[in-house]
XYZ file of C-alpha atoms in Angstrom:
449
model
C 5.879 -18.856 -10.451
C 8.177 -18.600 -7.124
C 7.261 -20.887 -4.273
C 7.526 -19.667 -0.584
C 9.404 -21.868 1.413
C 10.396 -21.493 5.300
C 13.580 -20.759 4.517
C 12.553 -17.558 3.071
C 14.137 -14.203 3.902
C 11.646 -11.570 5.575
C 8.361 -12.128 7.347
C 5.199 -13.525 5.300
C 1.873 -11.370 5.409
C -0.962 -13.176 5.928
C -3.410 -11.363 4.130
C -3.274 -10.504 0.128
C -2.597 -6.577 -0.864
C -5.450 -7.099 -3.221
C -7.664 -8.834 -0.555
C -7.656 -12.322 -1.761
C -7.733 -15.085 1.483
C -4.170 -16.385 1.554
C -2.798 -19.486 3.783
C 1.175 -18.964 3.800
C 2.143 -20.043 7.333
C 2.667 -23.491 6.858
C 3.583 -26.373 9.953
C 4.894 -29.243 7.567
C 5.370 -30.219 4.042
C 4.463 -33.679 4.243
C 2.573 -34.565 1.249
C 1.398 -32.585 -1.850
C -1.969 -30.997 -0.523
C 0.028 -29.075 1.764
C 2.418 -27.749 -1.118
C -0.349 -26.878 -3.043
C -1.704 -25.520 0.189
C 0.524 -23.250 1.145
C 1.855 -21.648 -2.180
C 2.162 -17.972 -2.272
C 1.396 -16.332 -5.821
C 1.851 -12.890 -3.991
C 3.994 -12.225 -7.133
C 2.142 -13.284 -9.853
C -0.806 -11.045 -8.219
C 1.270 -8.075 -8.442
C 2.696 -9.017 -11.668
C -0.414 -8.965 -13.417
C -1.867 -5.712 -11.649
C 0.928 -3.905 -13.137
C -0.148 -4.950 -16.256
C -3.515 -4.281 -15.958
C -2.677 -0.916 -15.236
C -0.281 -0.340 -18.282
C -3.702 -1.455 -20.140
C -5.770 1.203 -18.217
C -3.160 3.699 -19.057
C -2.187 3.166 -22.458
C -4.806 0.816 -23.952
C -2.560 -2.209 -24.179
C 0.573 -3.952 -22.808
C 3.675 -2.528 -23.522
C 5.224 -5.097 -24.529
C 3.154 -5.530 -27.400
C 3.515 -1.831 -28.190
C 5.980 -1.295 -30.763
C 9.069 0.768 -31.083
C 7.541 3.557 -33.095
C 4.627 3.564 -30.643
C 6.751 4.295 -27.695
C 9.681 5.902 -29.052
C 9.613 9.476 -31.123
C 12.370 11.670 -31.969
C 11.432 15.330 -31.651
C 13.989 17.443 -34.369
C 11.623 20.838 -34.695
C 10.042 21.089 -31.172
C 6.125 22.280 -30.907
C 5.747 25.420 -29.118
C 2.039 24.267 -27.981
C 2.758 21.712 -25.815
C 3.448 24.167 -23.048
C 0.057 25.122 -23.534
C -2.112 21.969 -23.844
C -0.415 20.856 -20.632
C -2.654 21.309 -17.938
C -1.139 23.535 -15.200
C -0.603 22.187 -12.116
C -2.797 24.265 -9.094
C -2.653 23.140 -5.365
C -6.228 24.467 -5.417
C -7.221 21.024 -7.397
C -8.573 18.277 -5.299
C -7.747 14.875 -5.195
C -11.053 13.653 -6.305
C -11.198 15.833 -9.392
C -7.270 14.562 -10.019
C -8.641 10.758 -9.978
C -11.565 11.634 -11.901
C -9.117 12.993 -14.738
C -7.095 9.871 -14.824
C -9.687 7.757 -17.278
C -9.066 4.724 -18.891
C -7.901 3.849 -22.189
C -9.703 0.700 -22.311
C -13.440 1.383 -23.647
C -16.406 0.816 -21.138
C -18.653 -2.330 -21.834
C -22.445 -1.702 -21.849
C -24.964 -4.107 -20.930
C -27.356 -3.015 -23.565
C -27.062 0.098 -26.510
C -28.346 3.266 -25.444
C -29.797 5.792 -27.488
C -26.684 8.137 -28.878
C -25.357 4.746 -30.339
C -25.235 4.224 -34.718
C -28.008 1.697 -34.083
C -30.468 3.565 -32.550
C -29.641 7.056 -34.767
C -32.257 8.446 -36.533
C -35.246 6.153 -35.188
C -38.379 7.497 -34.735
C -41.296 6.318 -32.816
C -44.791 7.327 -34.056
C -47.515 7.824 -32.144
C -49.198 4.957 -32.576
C -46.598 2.538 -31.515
C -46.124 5.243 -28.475
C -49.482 4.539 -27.288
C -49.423 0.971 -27.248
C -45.864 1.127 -25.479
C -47.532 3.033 -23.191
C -50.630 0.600 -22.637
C -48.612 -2.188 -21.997
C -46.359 0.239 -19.796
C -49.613 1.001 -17.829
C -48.789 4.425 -18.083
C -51.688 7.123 -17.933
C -52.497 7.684 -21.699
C -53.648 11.019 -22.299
C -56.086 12.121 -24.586
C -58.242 16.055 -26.116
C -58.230 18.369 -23.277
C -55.832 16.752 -21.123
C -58.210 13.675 -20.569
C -56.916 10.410 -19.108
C -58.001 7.429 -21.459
C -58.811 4.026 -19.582
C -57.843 1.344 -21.720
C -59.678 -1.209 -19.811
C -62.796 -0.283 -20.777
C -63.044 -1.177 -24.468
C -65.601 0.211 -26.833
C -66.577 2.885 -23.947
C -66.259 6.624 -24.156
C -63.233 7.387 -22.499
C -61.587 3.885 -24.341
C -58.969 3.871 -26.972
C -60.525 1.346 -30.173
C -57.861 0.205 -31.853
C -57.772 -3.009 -34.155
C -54.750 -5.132 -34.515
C -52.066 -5.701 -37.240
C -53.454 -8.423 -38.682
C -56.839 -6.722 -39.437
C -54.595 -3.668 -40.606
C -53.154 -6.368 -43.340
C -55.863 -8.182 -44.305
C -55.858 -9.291 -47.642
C -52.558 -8.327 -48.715
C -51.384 -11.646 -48.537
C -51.881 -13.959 -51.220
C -50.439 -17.822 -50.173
C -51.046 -19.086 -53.874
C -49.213 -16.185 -55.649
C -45.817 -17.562 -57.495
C -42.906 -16.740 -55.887
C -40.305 -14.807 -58.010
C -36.539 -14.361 -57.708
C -36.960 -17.097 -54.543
C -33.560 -19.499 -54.723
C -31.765 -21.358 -52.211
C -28.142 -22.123 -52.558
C -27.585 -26.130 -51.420
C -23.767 -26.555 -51.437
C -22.553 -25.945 -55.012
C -25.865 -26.527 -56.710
C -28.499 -23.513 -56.812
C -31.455 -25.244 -56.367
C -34.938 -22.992 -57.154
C -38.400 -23.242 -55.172
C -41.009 -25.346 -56.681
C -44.138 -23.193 -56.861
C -47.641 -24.282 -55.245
C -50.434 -24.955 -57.264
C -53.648 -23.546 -56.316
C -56.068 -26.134 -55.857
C -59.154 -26.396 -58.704
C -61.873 -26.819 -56.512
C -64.850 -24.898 -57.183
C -66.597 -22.895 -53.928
C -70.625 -24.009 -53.809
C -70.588 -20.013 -53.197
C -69.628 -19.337 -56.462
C -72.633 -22.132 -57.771
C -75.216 -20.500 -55.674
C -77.682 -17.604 -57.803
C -80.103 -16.862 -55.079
C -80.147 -13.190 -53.966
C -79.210 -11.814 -50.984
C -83.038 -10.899 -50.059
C -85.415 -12.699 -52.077
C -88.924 -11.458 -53.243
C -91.550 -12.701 -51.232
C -94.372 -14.418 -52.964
C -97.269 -12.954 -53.916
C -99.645 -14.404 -51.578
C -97.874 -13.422 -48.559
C -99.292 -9.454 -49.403
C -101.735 -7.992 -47.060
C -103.911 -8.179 -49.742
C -103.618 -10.859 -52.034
C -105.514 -12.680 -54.791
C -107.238 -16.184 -53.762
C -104.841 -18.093 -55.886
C -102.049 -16.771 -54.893
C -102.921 -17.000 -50.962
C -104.113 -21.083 -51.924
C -100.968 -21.505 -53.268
C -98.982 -20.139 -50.328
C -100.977 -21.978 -47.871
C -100.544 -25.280 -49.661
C -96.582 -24.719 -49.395
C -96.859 -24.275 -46.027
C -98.927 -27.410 -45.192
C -96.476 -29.451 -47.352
C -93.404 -28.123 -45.161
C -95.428 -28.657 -42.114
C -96.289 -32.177 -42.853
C -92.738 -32.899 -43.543
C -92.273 -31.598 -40.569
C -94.374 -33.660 -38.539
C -93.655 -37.063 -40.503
C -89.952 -36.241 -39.322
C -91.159 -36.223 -35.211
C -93.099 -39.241 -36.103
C -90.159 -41.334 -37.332
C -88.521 -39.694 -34.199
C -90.495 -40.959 -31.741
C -91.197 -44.033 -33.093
C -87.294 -45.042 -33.337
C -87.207 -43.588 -29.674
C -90.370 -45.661 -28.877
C -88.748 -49.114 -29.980
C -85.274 -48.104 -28.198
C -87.095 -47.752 -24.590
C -88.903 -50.962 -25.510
C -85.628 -53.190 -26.105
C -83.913 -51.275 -23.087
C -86.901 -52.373 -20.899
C -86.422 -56.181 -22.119
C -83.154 -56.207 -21.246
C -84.027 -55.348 -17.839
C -86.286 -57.822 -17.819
C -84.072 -60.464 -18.751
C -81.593 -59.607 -16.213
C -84.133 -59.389 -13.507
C -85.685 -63.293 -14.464
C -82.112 -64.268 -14.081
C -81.058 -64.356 -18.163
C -78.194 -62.700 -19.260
C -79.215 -59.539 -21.657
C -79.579 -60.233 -25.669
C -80.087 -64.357 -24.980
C -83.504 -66.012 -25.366
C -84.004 -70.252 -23.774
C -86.362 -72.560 -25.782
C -89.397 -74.043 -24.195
C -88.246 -77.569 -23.184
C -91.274 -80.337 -22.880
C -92.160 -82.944 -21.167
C -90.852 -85.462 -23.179
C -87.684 -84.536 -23.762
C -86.896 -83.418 -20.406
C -87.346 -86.749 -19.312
C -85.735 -88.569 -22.811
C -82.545 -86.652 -22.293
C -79.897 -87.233 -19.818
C -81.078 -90.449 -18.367
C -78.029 -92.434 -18.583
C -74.699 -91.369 -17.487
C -73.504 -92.863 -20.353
C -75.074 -90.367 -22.502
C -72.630 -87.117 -20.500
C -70.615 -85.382 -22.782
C -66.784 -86.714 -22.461
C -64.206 -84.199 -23.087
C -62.642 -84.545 -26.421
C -59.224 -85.834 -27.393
C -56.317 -84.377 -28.281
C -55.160 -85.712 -32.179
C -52.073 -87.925 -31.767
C -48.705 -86.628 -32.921
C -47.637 -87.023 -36.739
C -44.715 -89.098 -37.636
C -41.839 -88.121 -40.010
C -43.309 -90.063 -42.555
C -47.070 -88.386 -42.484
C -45.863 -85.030 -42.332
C -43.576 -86.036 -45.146
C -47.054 -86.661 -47.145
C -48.621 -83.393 -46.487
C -45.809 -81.943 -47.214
C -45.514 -84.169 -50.693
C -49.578 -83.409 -50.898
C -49.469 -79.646 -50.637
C -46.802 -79.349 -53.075
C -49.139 -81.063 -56.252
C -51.855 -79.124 -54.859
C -49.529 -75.781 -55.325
C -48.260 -77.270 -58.784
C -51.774 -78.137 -59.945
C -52.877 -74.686 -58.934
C -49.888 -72.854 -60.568
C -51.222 -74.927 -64.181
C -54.750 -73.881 -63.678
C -53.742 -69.987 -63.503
C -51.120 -70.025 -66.512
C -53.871 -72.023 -68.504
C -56.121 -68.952 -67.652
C -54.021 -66.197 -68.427
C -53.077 -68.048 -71.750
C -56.516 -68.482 -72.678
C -57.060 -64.132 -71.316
C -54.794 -63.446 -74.212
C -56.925 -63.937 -77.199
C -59.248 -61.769 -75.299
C -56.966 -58.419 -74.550
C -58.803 -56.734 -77.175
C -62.425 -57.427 -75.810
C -61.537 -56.692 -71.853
C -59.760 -53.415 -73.386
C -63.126 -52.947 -74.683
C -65.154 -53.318 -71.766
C -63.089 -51.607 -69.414
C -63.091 -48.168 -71.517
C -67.152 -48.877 -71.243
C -67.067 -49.146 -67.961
C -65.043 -46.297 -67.576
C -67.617 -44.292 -69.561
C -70.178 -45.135 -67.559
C -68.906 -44.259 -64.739
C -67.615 -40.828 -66.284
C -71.130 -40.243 -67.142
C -72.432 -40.954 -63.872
C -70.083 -38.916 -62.188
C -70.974 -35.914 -64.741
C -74.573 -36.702 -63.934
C -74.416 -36.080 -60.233
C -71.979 -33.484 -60.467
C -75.192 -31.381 -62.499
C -77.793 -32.678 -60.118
C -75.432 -31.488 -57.233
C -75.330 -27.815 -59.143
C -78.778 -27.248 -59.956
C -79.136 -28.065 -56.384
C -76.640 -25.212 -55.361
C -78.390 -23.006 -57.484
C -81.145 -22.387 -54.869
C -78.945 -22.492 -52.140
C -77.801 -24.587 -49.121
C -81.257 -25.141 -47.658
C -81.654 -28.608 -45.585
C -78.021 -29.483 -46.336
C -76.323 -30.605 -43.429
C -72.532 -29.004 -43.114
C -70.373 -30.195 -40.559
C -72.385 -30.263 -37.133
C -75.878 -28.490 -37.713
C -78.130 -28.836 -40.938
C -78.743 -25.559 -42.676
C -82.585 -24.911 -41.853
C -85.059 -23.850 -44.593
C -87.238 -20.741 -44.584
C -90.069 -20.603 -42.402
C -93.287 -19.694 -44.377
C -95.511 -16.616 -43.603
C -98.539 -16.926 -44.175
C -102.113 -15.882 -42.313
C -105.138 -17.419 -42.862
C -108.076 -15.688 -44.675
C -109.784 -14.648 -41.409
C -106.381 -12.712 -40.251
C -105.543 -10.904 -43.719
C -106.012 -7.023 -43.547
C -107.532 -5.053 -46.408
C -105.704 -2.124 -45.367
C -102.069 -1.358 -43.841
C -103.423 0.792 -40.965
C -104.629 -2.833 -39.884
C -101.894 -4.717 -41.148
C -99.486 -7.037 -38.324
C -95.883 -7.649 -39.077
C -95.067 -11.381 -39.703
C -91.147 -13.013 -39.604
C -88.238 -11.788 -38.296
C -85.874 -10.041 -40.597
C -82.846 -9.931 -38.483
C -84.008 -14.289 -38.736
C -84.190 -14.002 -42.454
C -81.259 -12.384 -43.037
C -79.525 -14.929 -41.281
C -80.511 -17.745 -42.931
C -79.838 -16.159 -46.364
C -76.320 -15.837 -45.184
C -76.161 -19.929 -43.999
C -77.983 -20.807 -47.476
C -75.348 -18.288 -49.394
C -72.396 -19.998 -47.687
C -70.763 -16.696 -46.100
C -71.057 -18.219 -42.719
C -71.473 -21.482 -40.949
C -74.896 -22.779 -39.753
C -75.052 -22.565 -35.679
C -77.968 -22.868 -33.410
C -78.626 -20.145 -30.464
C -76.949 -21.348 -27.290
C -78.560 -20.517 -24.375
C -77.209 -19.894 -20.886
C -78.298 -22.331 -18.532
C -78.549 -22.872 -14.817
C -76.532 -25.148 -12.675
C -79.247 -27.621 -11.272
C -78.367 -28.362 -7.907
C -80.029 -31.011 -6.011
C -81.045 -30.449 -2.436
C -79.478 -32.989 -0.146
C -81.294 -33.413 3.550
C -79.604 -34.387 6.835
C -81.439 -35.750 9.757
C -79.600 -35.126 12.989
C -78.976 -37.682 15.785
C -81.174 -35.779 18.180
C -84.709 -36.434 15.691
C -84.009 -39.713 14.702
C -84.966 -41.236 17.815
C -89.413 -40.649 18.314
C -90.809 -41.248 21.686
């Protein structure tokens, strides 16, 4: 690197040729900011232009171009070199001669474009070409030249389309055994351990009741008196179930109002809530707390131990510790000679309790086996089937007189909650925001006369 000094021969320029901001005039040299200051790499600038331009021109430096890249000895001669020469024309302009002179050195892209290897020989369908185009918010056209809003969904001029995931339902199994899965950890191959699918049996595959189940026989529009007796006994039994159920209900609500309006009581007289005085008499209101003697003092604090009492309890809980370490070796001495019998009675107990587990677990199926009716899953309780029945003074003798009873789109409902195919919910219904009227009185109407 050459340093400009003021001694230099020639006049400095102020400005770089390639336009860089350049300080060369200089007033003094005192100190080493104004060296570094004032240093003119004018040279270095041009020095590496040039070389930049051998790169442009040939594709790399010369100097690291080799001999038999620069160099070639022509013995024969090629008649065709007159020919791919290009001619030179005064005609040519000197934008078209710049425009010739391209560069050796490739041109970087920002991104691949579509004539690259990448990209060749990818084809878009028309699927994926409409939904490029939906979230392009680009007109999608549809028969006859019709423009399809895809805001609308579900409408007439609307494209319904589901998603990917619904396209691969079910092809996924996540307890299938993976095959030919290994991962490499250093020098060891080390091999996936497979999941084991969990044997827990589904109630839904416990459950026999059909979808739609066969009404009973006194439910017909014109059934036998037994039959009809029967029904209408069910019915009352569900009923009164029912009503016991509000009963208890009440009552529990009943006894929580009455202890919340005690408590306000008590707090009103004065008592803190939840605490109850005694009645105090005569007599001992007057017997107690005559004297002053008879005020309760403050109790003492226990005087400090000495070395030589804490060096008893110490002494004292040591032959209790000893004494207690005997007792539970004698035990456990004496437990030997009965190994056999406690082996005994712990396989009995186990039995039993095998036996009662076995026991519930059948109760618990035969109670699957008519469904999920008045179990309680998660939040709600699975509700039972309502009974239809009429009485015997609304029963038709003939269907031109005969009223629909139940709901089926209800029924069919409930036989999917009791089948387990869907979760029991309860209708939500929209309500209204309840707002309370608030009521100003100005200055001017407060004042009457």
């Amino acid at each position: 690197m050459a340093l400009s000094s003021s001694s230099s021969k020639g006049p400095k320029s102020s400005h770089s040729s390639l336009g860089a901001p350049s300080q060369h005039k200089q007033s003094s040299r005192k100190g080493k900011r104004a060296w570094r200051k004032n240093i003119d790499i004018q040279p270095v600038e041009d020095g590496l232009e040039g070389l930049r331009a051998e790169e442009r021109v040939i594709g790399s430096i010369l100097q690291k171009q080799t001999d038999d890249q620069l160099f070639q000895i022509d013995v024969h001669g090629d008649d065709k070199v007159r020919k791919s020469l290009p001619r030179y024309t005064k005609d040519q302009l000197t934008a078209t001669k710049i425009l010739n002179q391209r560069s050796a050195v490739p041109a970087v892209f920002s991104r691949p474009t579509g004539t690259t290897k990448h990209n060749a020989g990818v084809k878009i369908n028309q699927a994926d070409k409409q939904r490029l185009l939906r979230m392009a918010k680009r007109p999608v056209k549809g028969p006859f030249n019709t423009i399809l809003d895809p805001t609308k969904f579900g409408a007439g001029s609307a494209i319904i389309d589901v998603s990917n995931a619904v396209k691969n339902s079910g092809g996924y199994d996540a307890w299938a055994p993976i095959v030919g899965e290994e991962v490499k950890d250093g020098l060891e191959t080390v091999k996936k351990a497979t999941v084991k699918k969990p044997e827990f049996e589904h109630p839904r595959d416990l459950i026999e009741i059909p979808a739609i189940s066969e009404p009973h026989q006194g439910a017909s529009y014109n059934p036998p008196a037994s039959d009809h007796e029967e029904l209408i006994r069910k019915a009352y039994e569900v009923e009164q179930r029912r009503v016991q159920k509000a009963e208890q209900f009440a009552e529990v609500k009943r006894q929580l109002a009455q202890a919340r309006t005690l408590d306000t009581n008590d707090e009103i007289n004065g008592i803190p809530p939840g605490m109850t005085l005694d009645e105090v008499t005569a007599g001992e209101e007057n017997s107690e707390y005559l004297d002053g003697a008879d005020a309760i003092l403050p109790k003492k604090l226990p005087a400090r131990k000495t070395k030589q009492q804490h060096a008893k309890a110490a002494k004292l809980r040591a032959e209790k510790q000893s004494l207690a370490e005997r007792a539970a070796k004698k035990r456990m001495l004496a437990s030997i000679s009965t190994i056999k019998s406690l082996r005994s009675e712990v396989a009995k107990s186990q039995q039993s309790r095998d036996h009662a587990r076995l026991a519930r677990q059948q109760v618990l199926r035969a109670r699957l086996k008519n469904g999920l009716a008045g179990t309680k899953l998660g939040k709600y309780k699975i509700p039972e089937v309502d009974i239809d029945v009429q009485i015997g003074e609304d029963l038709s003798e003939s269907l031109r007189t005969l009223k629909p009873e139940g709901n089926l789109f209800r029924d069919r409902f409930l036989s999917l909650q009791q089948r387990a195919l869907i979760e029991p919910r309860v209708p939500v219904l929209p309500t209204k925001r309840k707002r309370r009227m608030k009521e100003y009185e100005k200055h001017a109407w407060k004042r009457f006369e």
